[in-house]
CSV table of C-alpha atoms in Angstrom, one decimal:
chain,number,residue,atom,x,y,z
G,811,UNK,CA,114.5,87.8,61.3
G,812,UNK,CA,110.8,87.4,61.9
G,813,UNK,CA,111.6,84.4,64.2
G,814,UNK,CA,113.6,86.4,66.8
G,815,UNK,CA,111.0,88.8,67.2
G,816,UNK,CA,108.0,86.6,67.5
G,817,UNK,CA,109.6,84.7,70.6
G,818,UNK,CA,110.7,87.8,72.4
G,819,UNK,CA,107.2,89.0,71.9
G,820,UNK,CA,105.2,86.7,74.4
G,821,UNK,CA,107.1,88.2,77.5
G,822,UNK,CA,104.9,89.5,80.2
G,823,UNK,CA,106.0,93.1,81.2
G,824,UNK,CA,104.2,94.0,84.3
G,825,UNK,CA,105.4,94.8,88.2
G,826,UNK,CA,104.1,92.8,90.5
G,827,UNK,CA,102.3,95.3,92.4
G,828,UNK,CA,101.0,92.5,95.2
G,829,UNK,CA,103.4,94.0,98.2
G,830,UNK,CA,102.5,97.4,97.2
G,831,UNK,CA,100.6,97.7,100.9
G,832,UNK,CA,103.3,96.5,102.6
G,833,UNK,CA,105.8,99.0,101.5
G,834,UNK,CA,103.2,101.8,102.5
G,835,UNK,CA,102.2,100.5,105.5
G,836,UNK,CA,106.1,100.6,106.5
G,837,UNK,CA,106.2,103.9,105.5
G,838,UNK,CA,103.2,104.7,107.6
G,839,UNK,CA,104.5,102.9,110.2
G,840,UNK,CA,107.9,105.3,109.8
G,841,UNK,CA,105.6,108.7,110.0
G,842,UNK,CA,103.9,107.7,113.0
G,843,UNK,CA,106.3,106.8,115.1
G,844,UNK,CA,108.4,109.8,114.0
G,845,UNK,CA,105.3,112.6,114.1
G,846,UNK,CA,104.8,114.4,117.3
G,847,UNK,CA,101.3,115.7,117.5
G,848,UNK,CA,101.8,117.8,120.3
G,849,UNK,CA,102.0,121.7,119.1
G,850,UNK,CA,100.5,124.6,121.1
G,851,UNK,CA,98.9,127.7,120.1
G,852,UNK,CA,100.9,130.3,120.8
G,853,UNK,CA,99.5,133.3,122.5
G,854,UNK,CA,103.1,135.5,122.4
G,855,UNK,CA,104.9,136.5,119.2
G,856,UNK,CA,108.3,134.6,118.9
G,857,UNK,CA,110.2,136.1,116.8
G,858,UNK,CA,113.5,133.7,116.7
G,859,UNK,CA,117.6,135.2,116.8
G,860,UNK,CA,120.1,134.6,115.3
G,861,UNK,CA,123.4,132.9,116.5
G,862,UNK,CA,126.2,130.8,114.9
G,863,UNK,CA,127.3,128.5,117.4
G,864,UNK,CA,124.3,126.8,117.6
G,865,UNK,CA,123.9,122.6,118.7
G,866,UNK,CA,120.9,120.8,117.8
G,867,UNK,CA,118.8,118.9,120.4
G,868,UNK,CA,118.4,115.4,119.3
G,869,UNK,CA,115.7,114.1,122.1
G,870,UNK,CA,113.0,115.5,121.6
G,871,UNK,CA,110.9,114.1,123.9
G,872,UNK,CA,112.4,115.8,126.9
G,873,UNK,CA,112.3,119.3,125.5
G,874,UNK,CA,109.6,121.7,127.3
G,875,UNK,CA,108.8,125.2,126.2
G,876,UNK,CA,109.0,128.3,127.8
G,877,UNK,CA,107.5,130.8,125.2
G,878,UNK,CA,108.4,134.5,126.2
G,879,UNK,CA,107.3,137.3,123.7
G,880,UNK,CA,104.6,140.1,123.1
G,881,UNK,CA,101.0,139.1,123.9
G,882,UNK,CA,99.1,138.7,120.4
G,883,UNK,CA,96.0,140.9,120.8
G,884,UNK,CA,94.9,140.4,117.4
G,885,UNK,CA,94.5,143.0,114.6
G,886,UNK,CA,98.3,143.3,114.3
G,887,UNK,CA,98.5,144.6,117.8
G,888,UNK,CA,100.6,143.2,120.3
G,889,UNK,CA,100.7,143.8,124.2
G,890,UNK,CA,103.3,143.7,127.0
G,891,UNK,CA,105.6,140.8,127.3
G,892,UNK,CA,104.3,138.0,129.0
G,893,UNK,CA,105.3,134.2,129.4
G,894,UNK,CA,103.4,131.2,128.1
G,895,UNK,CA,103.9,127.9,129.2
G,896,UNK,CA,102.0,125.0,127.8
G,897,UNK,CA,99.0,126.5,126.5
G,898,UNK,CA,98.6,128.7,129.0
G,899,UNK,CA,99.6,132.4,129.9
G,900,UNK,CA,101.5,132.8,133.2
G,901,UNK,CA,100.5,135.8,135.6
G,902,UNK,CA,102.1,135.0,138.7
G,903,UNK,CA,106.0,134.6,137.6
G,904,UNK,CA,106.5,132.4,141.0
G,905,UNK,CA,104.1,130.1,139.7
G,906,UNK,CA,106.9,128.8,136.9
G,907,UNK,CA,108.6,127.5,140.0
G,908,UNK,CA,106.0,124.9,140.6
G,909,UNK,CA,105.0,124.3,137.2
G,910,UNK,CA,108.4,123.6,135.7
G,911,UNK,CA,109.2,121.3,139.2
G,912,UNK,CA,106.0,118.7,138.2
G,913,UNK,CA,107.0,118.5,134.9
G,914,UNK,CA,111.1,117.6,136.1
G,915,UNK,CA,109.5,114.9,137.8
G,916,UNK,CA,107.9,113.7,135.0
G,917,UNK,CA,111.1,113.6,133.2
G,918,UNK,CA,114.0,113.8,135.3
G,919,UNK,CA,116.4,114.9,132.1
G,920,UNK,CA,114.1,117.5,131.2
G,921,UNK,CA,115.2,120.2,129.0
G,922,UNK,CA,113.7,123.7,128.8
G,923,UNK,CA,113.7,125.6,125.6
G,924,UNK,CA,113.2,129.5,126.1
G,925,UNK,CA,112.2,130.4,122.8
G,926,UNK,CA,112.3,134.5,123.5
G,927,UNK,CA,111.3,137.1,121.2
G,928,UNK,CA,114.2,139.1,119.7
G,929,UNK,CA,113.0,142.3,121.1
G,930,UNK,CA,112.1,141.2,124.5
G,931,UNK,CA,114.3,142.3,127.4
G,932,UNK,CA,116.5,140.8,129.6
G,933,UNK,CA,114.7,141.4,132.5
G,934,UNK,CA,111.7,139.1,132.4
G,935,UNK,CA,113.9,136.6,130.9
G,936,UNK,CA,116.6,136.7,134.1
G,937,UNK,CA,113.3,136.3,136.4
G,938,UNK,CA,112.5,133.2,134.7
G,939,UNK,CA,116.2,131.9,134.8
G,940,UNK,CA,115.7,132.4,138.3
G,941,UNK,CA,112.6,130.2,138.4
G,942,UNK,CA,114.2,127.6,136.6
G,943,UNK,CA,117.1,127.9,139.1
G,944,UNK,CA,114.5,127.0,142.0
G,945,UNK,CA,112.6,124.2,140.2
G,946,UNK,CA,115.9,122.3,139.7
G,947,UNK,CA,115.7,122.4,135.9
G,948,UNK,CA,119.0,123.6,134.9
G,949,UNK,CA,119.6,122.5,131.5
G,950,UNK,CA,118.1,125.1,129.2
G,951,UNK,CA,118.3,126.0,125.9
G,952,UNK,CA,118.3,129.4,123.7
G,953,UNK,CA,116.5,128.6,121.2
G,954,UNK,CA,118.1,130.2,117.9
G,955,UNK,CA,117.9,130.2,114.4
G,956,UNK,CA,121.2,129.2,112.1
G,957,UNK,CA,122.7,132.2,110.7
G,958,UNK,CA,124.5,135.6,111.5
G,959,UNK,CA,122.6,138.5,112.8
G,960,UNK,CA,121.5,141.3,111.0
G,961,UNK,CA,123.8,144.2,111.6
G,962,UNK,CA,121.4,146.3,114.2
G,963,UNK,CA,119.9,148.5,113.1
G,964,UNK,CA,119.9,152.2,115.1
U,119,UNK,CA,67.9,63.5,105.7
U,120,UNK,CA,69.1,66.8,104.9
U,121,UNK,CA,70.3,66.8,101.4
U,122,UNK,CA,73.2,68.8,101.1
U,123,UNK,CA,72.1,71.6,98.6
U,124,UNK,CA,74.9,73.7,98.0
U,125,UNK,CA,78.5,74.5,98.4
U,126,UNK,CA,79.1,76.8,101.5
U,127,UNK,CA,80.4,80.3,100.2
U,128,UNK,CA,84.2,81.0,101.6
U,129,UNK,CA,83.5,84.3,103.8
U,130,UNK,CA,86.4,87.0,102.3
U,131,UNK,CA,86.8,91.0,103.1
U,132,UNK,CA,87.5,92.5,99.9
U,133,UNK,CA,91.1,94.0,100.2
U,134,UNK,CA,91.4,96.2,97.4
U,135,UNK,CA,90.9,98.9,99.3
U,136,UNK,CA,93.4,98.5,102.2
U,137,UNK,CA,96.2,99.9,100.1
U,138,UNK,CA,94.4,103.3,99.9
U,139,UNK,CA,93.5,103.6,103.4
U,140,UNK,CA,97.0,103.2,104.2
U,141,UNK,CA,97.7,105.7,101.2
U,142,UNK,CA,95.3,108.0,103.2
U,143,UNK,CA,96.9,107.5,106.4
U,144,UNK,CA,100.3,108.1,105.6
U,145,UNK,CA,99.5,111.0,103.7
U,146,UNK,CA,97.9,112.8,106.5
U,147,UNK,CA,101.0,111.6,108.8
U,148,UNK,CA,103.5,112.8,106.0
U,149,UNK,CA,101.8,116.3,106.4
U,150,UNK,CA,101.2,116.5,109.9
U,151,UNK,CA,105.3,115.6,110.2
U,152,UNK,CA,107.8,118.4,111.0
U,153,UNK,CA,111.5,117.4,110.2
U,154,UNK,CA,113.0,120.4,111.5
U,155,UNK,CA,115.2,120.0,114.5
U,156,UNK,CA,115.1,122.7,117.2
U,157,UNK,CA,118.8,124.6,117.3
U,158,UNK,CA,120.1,126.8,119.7
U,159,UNK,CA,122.8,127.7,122.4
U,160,UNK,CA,122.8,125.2,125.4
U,161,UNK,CA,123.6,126.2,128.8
U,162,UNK,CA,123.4,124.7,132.3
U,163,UNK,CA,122.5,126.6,135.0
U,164,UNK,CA,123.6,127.2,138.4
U,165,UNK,CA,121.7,125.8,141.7
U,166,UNK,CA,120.5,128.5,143.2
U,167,UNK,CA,122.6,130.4,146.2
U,168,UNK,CA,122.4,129.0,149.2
U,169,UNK,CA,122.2,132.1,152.0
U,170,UNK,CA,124.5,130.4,154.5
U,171,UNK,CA,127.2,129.8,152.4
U,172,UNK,CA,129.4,132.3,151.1
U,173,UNK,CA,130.4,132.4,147.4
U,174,UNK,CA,133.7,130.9,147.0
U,175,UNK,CA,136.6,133.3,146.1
U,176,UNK,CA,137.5,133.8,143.1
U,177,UNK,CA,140.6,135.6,142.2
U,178,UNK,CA,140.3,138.8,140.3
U,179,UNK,CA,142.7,138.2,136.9
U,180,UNK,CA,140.2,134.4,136.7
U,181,UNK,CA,137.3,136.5,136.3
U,182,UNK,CA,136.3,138.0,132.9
U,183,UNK,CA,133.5,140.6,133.7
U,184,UNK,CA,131.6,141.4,130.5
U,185,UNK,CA,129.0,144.1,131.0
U,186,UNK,CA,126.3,145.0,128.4
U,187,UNK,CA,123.7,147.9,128.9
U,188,UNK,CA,120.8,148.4,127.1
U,189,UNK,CA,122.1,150.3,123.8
U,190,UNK,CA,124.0,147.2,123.1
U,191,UNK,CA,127.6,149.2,124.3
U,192,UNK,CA,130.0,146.7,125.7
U,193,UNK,CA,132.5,146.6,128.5
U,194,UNK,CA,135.1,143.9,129.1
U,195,UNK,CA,136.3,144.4,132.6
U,196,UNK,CA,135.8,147.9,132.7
U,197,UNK,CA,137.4,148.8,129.0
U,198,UNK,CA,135.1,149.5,126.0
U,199,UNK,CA,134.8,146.9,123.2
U,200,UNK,CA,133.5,145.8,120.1
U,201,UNK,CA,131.1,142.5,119.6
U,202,UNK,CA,133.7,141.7,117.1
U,203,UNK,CA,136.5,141.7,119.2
U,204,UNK,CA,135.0,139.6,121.9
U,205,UNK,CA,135.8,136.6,120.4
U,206,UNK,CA,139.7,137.0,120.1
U,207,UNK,CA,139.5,138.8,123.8
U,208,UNK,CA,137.8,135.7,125.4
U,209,UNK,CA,139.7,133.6,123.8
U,210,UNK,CA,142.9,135.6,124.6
U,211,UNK,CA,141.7,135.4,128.5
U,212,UNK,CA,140.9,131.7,129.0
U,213,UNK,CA,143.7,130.3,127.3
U,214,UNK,CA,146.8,132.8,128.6
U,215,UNK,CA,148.2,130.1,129.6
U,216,UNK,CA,149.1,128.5,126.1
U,217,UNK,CA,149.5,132.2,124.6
U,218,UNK,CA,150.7,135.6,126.0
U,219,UNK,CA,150.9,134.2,129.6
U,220,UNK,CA,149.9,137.8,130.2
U,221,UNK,CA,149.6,138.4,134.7
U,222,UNK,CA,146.6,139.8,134.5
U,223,UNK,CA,144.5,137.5,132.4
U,224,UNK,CA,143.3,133.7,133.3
U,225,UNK,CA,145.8,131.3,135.1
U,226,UNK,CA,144.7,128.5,133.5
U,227,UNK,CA,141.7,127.2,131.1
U,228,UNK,CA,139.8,125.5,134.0
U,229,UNK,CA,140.1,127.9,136.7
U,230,UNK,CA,138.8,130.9,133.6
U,231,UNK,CA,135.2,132.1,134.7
U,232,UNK,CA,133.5,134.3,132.0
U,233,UNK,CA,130.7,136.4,133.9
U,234,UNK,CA,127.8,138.0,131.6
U,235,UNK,CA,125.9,140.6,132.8
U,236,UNK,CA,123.2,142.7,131.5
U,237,UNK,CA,120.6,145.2,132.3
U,238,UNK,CA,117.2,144.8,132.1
U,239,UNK,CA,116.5,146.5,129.3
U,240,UNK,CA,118.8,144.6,127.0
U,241,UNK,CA,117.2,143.2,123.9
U,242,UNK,CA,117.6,139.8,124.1
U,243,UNK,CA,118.7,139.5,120.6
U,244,UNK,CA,122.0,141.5,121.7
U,245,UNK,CA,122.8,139.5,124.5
U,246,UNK,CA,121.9,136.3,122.5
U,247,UNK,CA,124.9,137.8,119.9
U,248,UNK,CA,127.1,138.3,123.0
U,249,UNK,CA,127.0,134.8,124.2
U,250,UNK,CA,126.9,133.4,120.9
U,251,UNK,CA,130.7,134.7,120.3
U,252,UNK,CA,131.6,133.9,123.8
U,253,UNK,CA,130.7,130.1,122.9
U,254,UNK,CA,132.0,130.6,119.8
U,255,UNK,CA,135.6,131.4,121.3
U,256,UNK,CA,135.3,127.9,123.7
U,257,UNK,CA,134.6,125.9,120.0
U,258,UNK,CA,137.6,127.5,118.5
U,259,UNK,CA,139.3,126.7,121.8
U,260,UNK,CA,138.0,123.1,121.9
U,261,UNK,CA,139.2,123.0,118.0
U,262,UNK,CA,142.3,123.9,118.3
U,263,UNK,CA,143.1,121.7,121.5
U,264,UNK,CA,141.5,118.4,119.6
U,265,UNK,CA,143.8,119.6,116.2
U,266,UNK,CA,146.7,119.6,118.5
U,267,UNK,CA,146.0,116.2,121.0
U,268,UNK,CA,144.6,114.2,118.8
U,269,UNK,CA,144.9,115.7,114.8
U,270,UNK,CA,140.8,115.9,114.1
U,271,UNK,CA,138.4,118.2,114.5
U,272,UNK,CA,136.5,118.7,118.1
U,273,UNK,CA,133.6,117.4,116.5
U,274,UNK,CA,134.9,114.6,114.6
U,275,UNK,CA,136.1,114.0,118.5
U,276,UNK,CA,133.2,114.0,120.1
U,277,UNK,CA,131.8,111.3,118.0
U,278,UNK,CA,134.3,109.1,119.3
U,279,UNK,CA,134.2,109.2,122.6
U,280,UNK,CA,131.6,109.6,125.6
U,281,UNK,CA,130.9,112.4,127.3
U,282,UNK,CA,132.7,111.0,130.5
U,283,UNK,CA,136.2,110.7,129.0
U,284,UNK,CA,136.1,113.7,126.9
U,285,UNK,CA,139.4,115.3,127.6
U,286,UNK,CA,139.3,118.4,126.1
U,287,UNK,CA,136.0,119.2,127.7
U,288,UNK,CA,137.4,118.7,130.6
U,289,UNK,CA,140.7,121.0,129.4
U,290,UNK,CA,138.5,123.9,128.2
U,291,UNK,CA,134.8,123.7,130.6
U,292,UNK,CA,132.4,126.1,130.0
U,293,UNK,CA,132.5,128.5,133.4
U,294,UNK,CA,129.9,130.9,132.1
U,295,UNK,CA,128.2,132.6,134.7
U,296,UNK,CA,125.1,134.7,134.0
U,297,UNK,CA,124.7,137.3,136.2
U,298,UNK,CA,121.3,138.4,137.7
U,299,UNK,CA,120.5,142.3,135.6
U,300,UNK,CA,121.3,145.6,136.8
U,301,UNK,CA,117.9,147.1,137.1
U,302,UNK,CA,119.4,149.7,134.8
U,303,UNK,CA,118.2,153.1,134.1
């Protein structure tokens, strides 16, 4: 009996742990090129809808935001609805035109996201369409949460 | 004349530490990473009008004219309705052709033109619900056809083929039109 043991005894049982490195530094390599840094602050409350029939947008990397929502005043207050693009709010609603028209030349399959507060109204959000309409950028996108509305409440 | 006095020392970087840099880095990137993939309703809009030309015609039973004011009250050419009948009355309109053949509804799926129109003061949220099951009633549309044509579902479809020689797209098109806002009350 003793004789079995003894030999299976002198086995090393270790991982080799030598390519460790390499195995992170793919994964590293995975995170970066997946990670897009670019995030703005946001100076409107966007509070997303609801919607069912919903697609996803694969790319990306064309996408442009249009954020339309309350102003954030701080201290839980909120202002009038008002429109940011980029990091900046927009005043002049012509000056979308112009704005949204550099950034199709940039990217000629540009796609504009509205992401619109739930309680904003239709309004400022047709005036913008109408923008869009002039720049040229006519793929947009509703951006929408998964999931059924909330029966409304009044 | 010089007598050699020692062995020259190999020059090394120590590289025990490279595997926690990298640990560093790929944490921070593994944090700074958002997954999430941004969702919501596509739609392609018109160029805008052009003053010289005039709008083409469009015959009256091809046009579906859905009207919703600011309390969220609904009117499908000019009768009352409920946001949970919209789906079955869409659907009802654009494909008459395969169903009721009814005279006054759409002569065929292509020719079908689905106008949305709002006031100003509509929430967004309810005309985002409107459109949803307007859309909603094109994918059961789309569904149905691919079921029929080709015995999978539209998206199982999809996958298949590019967006040039998909059929049923081409059978069912989207002809939403979004209507500039009544300035309302």
């Amino acid at each position: 009996m003793s004789k079995f043991q003894k030999k299976q005894a002198k086995t090393k049982q270790q991982v080799p742990t030598a390519a460790m490195p390499d195995i992170i530094f793919m994964l590293l390599i995975f995170f970066m090129v997946v990670t897009v840094l670019r995030e703005v602050e946001l100076q409107v409350r966007v509070d997303f809808t609801r919607a069912e029939n919903i697609e996803k947008i694969e790319q990306k990397r064309l996408v442009s935001y249009i954020y339309i929502g309350p102003e954030i005043l701080g201290g839980g207050r909120y202002g009038d609805t008002r429109v940011q693009i980029d990091d900046a709010l927009i005043d002049d609603i012509h000056a979308i035109r112009r704005l949204m028209y550099d950034k199709l030349m940039e990217e000629p399959r540009l796609i504009v996201s509205l992401r619109v507060d739930e309680k904003s109204e239709m309004g400022i959000v047709s005036d913008v369409q109408q923008e869009l309409r002039e720049a040229g950028t006519y793929r947009i996108n509703y951006s929408t949460l998964r999931g059924s509305t909330a029966p409304m409440s009044e | 004349m010089f007598p050699k006095k020692r062995e020259r020392v190999e020059a090394e970087v120590p590289q025990a530490g490279m595997a926690d840099i990298a640990f560093l880095l790929l944490i921070f990137f593994l944090v700074v990473t958002t997954i999430d993939v941004d969702t919501g309703i596509g739609m392609q809009l018109p160029p805008p009008p052009d003053p010289d030309q005039e709008p083409p015609p469009i015959r009256e039973r091809n046009l579906m004219n859905i009207l919703v004011n600011a309390q969220g009250m609904i009117l499908i050419n000019e009768e009352p309705a409920n946001l949970q009948d919209v789906q079955r009355l869409v659907m009802d309109f654009v494909d008459n052709e395969n169903r009721a053949q009814d005279p006054n509804l759409a002569e065929d799926p292509r020719s079908a033109i689905v106008s949305i129109k709002t006031d100003r003061q509509t929430p967004y949220e309810i005309y985002i619900d409107m459109l949803d099951e307007v859309i909603g009633a094109y994918r059961e549309l789309r569904n149905e056809a691919a079921h029929r044509e080709f015995g999978v579902s539209y998206m199982e479809y999809t996958n298949r083929v590019p967006r040039e020689d998909n059929v049923i797209r081409q059978m069912y098109p989207q002809n939403i039109s979004l209507a500039e806002p009544d300035p309302g009350s």
